[in-house]
XYZ file of C-alpha atoms in Angstrom:
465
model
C 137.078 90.678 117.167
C 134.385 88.784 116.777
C 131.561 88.663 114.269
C 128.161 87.017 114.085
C 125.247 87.435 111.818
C 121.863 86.274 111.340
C 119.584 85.131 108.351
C 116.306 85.859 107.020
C 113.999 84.502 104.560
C 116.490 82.379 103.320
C 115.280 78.744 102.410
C 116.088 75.848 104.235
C 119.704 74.376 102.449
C 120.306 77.377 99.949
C 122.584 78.800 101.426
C 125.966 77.488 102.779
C 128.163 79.181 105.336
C 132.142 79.068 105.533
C 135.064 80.649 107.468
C 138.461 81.427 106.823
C 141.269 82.759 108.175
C 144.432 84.386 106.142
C 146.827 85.660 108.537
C 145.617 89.047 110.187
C 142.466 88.886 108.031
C 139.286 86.733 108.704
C 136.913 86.195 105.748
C 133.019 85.372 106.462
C 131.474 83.923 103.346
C 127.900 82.938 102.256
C 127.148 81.737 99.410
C 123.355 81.371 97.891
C 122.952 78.609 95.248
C 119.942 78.770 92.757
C 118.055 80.871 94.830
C 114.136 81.734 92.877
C 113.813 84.877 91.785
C 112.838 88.085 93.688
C 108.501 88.151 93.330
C 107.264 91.254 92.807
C 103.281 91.964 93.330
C 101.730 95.254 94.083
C 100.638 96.111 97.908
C 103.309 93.890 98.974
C 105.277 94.410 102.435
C 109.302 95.949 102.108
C 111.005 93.420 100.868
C 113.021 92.513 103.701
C 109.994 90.615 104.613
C 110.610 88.105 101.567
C 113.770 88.655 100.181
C 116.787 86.298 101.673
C 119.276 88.257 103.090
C 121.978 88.362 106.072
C 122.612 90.790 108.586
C 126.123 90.956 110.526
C 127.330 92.670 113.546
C 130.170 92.959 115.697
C 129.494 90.703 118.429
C 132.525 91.264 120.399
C 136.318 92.925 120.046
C 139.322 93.807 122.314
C 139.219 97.573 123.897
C 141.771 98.337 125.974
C 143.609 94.892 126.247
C 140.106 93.478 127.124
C 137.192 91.514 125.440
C 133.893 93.737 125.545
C 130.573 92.228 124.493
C 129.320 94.538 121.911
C 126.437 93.520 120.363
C 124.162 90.046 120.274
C 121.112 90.735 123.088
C 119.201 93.168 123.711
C 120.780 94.763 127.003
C 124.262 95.135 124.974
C 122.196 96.886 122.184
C 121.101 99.001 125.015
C 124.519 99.982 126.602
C 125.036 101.435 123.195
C 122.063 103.254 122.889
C 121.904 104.333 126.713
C 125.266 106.279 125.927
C 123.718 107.832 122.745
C 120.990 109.800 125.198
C 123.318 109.708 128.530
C 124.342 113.688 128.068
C 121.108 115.353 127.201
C 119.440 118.051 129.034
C 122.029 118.310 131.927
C 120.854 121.444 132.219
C 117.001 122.979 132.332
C 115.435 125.146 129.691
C 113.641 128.092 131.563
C 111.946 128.694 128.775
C 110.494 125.584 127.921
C 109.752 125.222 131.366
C 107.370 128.203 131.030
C 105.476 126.603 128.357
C 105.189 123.623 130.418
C 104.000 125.535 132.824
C 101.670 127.537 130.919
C 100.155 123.848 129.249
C 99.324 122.853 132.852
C 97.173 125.646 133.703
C 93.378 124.350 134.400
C 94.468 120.622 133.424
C 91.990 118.249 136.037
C 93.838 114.997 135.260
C 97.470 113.258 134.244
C 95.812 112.152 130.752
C 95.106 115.761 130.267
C 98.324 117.284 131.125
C 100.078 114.454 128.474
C 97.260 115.774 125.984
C 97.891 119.470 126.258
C 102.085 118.363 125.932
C 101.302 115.636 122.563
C 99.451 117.998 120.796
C 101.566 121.137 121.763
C 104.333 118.904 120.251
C 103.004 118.297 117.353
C 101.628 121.641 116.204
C 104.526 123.657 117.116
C 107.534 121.233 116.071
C 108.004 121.057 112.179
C 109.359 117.318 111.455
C 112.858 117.229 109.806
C 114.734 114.422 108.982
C 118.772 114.086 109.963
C 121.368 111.076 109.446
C 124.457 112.554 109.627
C 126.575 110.081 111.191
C 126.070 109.710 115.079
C 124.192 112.519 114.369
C 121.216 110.071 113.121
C 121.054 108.956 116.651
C 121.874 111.481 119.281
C 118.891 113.548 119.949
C 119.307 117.510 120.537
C 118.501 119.184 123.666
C 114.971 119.634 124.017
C 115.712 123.263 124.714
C 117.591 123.345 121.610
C 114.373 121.726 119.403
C 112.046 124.103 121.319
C 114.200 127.375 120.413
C 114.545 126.212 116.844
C 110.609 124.520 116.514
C 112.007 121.907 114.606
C 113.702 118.219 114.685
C 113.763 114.479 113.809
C 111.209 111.624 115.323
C 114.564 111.801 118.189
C 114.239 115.423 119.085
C 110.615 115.674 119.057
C 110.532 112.149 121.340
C 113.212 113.687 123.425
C 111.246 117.065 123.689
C 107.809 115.448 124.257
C 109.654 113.364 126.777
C 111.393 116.683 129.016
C 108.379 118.211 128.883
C 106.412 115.379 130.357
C 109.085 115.401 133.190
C 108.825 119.003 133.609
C 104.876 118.393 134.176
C 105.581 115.366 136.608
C 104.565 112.776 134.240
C 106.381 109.207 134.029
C 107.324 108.659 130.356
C 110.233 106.616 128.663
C 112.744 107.768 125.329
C 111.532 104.719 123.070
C 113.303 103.210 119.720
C 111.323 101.411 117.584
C 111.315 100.106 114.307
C 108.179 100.628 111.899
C 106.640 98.258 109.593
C 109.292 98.891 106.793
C 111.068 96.239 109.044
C 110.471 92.473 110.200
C 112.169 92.233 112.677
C 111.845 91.898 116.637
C 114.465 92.880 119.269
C 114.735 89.116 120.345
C 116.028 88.247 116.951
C 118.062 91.175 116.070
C 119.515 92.740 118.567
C 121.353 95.621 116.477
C 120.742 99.156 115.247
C 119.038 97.497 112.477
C 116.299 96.415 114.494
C 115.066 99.823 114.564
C 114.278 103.412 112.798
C 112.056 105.360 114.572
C 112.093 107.068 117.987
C 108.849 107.741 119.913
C 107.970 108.713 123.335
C 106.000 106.297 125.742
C 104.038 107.441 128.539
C 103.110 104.944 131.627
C 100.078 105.921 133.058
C 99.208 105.144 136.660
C 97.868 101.780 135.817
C 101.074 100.819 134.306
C 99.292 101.430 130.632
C 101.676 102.393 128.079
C 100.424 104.869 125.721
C 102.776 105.474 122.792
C 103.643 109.105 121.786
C 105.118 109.571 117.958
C 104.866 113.385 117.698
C 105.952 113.133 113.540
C 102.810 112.059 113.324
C 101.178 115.547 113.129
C 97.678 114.176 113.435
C 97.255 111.227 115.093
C 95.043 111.605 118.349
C 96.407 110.614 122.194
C 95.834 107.499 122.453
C 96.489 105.904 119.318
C 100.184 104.892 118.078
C 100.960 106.049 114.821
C 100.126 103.560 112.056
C 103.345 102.961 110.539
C 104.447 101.336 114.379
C 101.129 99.144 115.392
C 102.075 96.215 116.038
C 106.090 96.383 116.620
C 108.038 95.771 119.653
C 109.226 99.385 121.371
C 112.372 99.690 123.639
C 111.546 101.674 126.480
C 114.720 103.335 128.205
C 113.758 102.858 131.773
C 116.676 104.410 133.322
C 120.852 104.471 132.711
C 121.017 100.793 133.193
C 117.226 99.195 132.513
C 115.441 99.232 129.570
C 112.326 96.649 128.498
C 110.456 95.642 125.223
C 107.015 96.205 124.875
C 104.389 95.440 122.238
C 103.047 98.206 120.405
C 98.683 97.211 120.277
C 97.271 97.463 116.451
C 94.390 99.040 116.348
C 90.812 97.240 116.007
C 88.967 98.154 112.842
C 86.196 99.642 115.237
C 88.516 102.478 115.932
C 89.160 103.485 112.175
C 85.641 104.287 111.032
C 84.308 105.716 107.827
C 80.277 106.684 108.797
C 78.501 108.210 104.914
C 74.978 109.095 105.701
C 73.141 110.759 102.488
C 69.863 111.636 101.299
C 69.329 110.875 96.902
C 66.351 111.278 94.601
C 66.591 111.170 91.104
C 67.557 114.069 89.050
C 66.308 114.460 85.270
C 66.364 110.978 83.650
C 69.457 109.679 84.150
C 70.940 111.241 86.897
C 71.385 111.197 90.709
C 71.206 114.627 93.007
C 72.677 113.966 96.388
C 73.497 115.943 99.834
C 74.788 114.164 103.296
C 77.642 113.956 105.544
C 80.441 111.707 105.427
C 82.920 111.696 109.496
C 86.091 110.069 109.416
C 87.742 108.658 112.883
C 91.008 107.014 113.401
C 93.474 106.633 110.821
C 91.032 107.529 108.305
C 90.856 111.125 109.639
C 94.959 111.162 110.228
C 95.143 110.197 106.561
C 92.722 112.434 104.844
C 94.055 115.161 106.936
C 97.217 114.551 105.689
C 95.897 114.986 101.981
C 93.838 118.172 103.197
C 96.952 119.854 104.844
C 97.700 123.893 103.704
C 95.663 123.059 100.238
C 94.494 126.357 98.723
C 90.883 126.196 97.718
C 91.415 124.707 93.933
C 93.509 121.835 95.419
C 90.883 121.385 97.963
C 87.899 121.188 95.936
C 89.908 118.360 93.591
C 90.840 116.297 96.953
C 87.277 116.488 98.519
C 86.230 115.272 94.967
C 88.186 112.327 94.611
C 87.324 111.152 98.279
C 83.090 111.487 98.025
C 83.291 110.494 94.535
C 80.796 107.984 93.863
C 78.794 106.033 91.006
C 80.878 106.423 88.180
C 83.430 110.151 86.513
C 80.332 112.189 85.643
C 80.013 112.522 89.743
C 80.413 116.712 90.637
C 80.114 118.090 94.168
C 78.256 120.816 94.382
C 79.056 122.486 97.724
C 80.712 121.124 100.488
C 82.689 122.342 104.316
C 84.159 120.579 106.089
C 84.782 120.383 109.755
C 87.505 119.367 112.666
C 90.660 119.287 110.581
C 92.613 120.286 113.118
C 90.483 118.951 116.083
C 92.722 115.540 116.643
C 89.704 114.224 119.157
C 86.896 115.234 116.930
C 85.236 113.549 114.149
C 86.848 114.814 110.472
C 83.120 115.604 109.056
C 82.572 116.602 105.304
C 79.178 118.281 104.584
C 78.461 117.708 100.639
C 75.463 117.951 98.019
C 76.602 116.327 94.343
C 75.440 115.132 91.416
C 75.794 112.370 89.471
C 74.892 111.855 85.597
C 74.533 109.112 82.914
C 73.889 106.722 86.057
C 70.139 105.999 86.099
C 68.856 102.750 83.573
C 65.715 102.758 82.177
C 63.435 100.171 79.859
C 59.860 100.885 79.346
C 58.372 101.858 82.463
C 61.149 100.430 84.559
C 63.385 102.365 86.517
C 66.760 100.657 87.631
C 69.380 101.985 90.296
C 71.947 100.799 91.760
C 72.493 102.086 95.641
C 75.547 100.959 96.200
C 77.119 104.243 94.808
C 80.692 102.622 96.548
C 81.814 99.686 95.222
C 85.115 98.958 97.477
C 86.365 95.813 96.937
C 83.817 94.605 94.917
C 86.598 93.420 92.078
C 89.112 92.836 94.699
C 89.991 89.144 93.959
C 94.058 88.118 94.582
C 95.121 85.980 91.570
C 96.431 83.043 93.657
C 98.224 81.519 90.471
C 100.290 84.829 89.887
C 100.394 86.440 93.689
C 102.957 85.097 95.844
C 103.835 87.965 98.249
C 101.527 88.781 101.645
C 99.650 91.910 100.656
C 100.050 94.830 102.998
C 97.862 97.293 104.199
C 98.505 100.504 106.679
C 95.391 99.664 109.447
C 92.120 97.822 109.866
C 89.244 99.728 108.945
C 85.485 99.898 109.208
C 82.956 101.610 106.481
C 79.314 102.342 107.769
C 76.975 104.037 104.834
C 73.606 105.210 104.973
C 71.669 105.948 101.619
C 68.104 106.836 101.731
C 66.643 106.461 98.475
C 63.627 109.291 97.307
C 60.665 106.685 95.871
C 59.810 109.074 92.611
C 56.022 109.805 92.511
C 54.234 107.444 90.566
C 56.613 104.748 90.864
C 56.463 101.418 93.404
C 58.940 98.857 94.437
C 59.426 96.104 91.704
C 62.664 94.187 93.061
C 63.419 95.265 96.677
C 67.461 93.550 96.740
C 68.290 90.892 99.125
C 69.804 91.587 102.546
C 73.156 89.932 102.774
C 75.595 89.362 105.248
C 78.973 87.482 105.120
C 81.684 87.659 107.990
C 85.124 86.319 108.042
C 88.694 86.793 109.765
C 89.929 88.723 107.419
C 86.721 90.666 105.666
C 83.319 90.851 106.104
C 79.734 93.002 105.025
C 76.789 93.258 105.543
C 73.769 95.144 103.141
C 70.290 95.404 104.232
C 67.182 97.224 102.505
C 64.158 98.575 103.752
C 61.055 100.493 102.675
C 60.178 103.276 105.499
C 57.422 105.199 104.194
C 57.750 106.793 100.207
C 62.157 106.314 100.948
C 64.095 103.025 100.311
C 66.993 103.208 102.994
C 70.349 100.932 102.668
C 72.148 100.274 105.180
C 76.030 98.907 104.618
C 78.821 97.722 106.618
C 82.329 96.665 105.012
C 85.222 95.839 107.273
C 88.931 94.907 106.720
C 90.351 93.426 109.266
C 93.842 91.652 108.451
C 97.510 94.047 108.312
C 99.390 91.396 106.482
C 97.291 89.305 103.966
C 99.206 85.828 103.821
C 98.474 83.795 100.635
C 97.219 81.165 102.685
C 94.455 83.545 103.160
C 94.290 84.341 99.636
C 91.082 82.133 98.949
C 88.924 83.087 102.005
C 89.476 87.030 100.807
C 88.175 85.361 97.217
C 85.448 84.225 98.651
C 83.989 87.196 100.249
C 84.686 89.339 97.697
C 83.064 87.230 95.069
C 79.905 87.538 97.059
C 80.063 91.003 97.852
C 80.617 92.071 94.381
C 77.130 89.644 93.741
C 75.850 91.872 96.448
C 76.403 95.031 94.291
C 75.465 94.025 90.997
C 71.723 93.327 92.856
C 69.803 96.909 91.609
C 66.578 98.104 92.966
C 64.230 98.205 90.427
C 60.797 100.455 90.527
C 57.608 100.460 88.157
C 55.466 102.972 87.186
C 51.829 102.608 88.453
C 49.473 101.571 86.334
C 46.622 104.475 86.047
């Protein structure tokens, strides 16, 4: 037999390689010499990103008096997996073809018909995880996950994938690894390339739209987060497969939109209602947190997500809307109030409108920090805060617009007086999956002027009689 290996993160000369061979018995040995020692910052990737380490495989051994290529490229890493899905669904589920059936009724278009299959997939499949030997990567019969309503990301790809053939849509069985792992399938291909199984459907324009049914909420259209970004193997047929790149989502399609309407309450104090709509990942996340709370729980989650100013913030009422409408905006209808927040001297009034204060102490200590700093998707935050002029009161310090843009983050505040109402009007994006510490000083910079930004207040003077 043969065996081959390859190495990652290791620095150039550290580590040294030898071979030897003892009668029967061949021993590979690598040895690391003074290696540094393992970094460890917060928000920091899995640490196969940074820490060295080698990966062997079996490249090749005799079977059956005769050399057999086993591993090394990517179509011998596919002869193995081909055989893992060669035997399923020899035979069709009546049943499940019914539901099929029933899913296509009054469906206009192909997109529609995947739709109606995704999202049938996803609310009627529980998740379940299973690594029992082979059995961690042999799918079940899609019959099989349908009559039990539950599976792994490999049953509910293989089900979402029979029942797109059953409604005479193209669509591929897809491994994939997520972005626990580094690698790519031109570098390493092996089964430890990859962790995930997914579901890829080509549309008639040759699109790909990826299909991870585990992810309970994500909407058609958008891969899962945890996979943006990473190559997919698509099983084309018995002998064909290819490697496609999974898109990462712009920060225009994860959007955060707070529109509210504040006036001051007593002396100190805030009183607040508006509406806060989550889209993208956003929604899939919050979602997530909102999933089969009872009303207690609830009422302490929608807290800690509007909460605002400083801890003496309290919501007062809220609902909230499309939690379980994937293609809708997630909308949160709220009135709150906030005390102890309001400065006054004399007959000065001082307020601070940017309730929110993300990343406004965000700076990366580039002496300590040596790991990239990882984050799940690109984002965009739009708020809207129209400010109630008190009676007898006029604008003493209206705070500068500002606007700074960069690669990696970017904002922009504006103020305006429209009529007896100050209205703010913010924008904060984060645009960068993978932080590298050569990028470590241009995030510095924008977040030392957007916390500058904050700390400008509007202040207001009483008339004069």
């Amino acid at each position: 037999m043969k065996i081959s290996a390859k190495l990652f993160q290791v620095p150039t000369g550290k580590v040294s390689f030898s071979k030897q061979e003892k009668g029967s018995t061949v021993i590979y040995r690598w040895v690391a010499d003074n290696l540094p020692a393992v970094p460890r910052d917060e928000n920091a990737p899995e640490s196969d990103y940074y820490v060295p380490h080698v990966v062997y495989y079996l490249e090749e051994a005799v079977i059956g008096g005769q050399p057999r290529k086993l591993l090394g490229g990517i179509s011998e890493l596919y002869t193995l997996y081909s055989g893992f899905i060669a035997n399923l669904d020899k035979k069709e589920d009546p049943a499940l073809h019914r539901v099929v059936d029933s899913l296509m009724v009054g469906a206009k278009t192909e997109q529609e018909r995947v739709q109606r299959v995704y999202y049938w997939v996803q609310d009627h499949v529980r998740y379940i995880a299973f690594e029992n030997g082979l059995r961690g990567f042999i799918p079940n019969d899609a019959g099989q996950v349908y009559a039990k309503r539950y599976g792994d990301c490999k049953d509910m790809a293989n089900l979402t994938h029979q029942m797109l053939r059953l409604a005479g849509v193209k669509s591929y069985l897809t491994w994939i690894g997520t972005r626990d792992l580094p690698y790519h399938y031109a570098e390493l291909a092996t089964p430890g390339v990859d962790n995930h199984m997914i579901t890829a459907y080509e549309s008639k324009s040759g699109e790909y739209v990826f299909l991870d049914a585990t992810s309970k909420y994500t909407p058609f259209g958008m891969p899962s987060w945890m996979i943006q970004g990473k190559d997919a193997l698509l099983s084309l047929d018995a002998k064909n497969c290819k490697v496609v790149s999974v898109p990462v989502m712009p920060k225009e399609r994860n959007v955060v939109v707070d529109v509210s309407q504040v006036a001051l309450d007593g002396t100190t104090g805030l009183r607040g209602s508006g509406q806060l709509a989550l889209d993208g990942y956003p929604k899939v996340r919050q979602s997530y947190a909102l999933d089969g709370l009872d009303k207690t729980q609830e009422s302490k989650t929608i807290k800690n997500l509007l909460e605002r100013g400083n801890n003496k913030f309290f919501v007062d009422t809220y609902s909230v809307q499309n939690l379980d409408a994937r293609d809708k905006s997630l909308t949160i209808d709220y009135e709150y109030r906030l005390q102890d927040y309001v400065q006054r001297l004399d007959d000065e009034i001082y307020v601070n409108l940017n309730l929110d204060q993300s990343y406004g102490t965000d700076r990366i200590d580039v002496a300590k920090r040596r790991l990239s700093r990882f984050s799940d998707y690109n984002h965009t935050t739009r708020t809207r805060t129209e400010f109630e002029i008190p009676a007898g009161y006029d604008i003493e310090h209206l705070p500068e617009n500002v606007q700074t843009q960069d690669a990696v983050l970017g904002f922009s505040i504006r103020y305006e007086r429209q009529g007896n109402k100050i209205v703010q009007e913010k924008e904060l994006y984060m645009d960068c999956l993978l932080l590298e510490p050569a990028q470590f000083a241009q995030w510095n910079t924008v977040v030392d002027k957007l916390g500058a930004a904050y700390r400008d207040v509007l202040i207001l003077k009483k008339k004069k009689a």
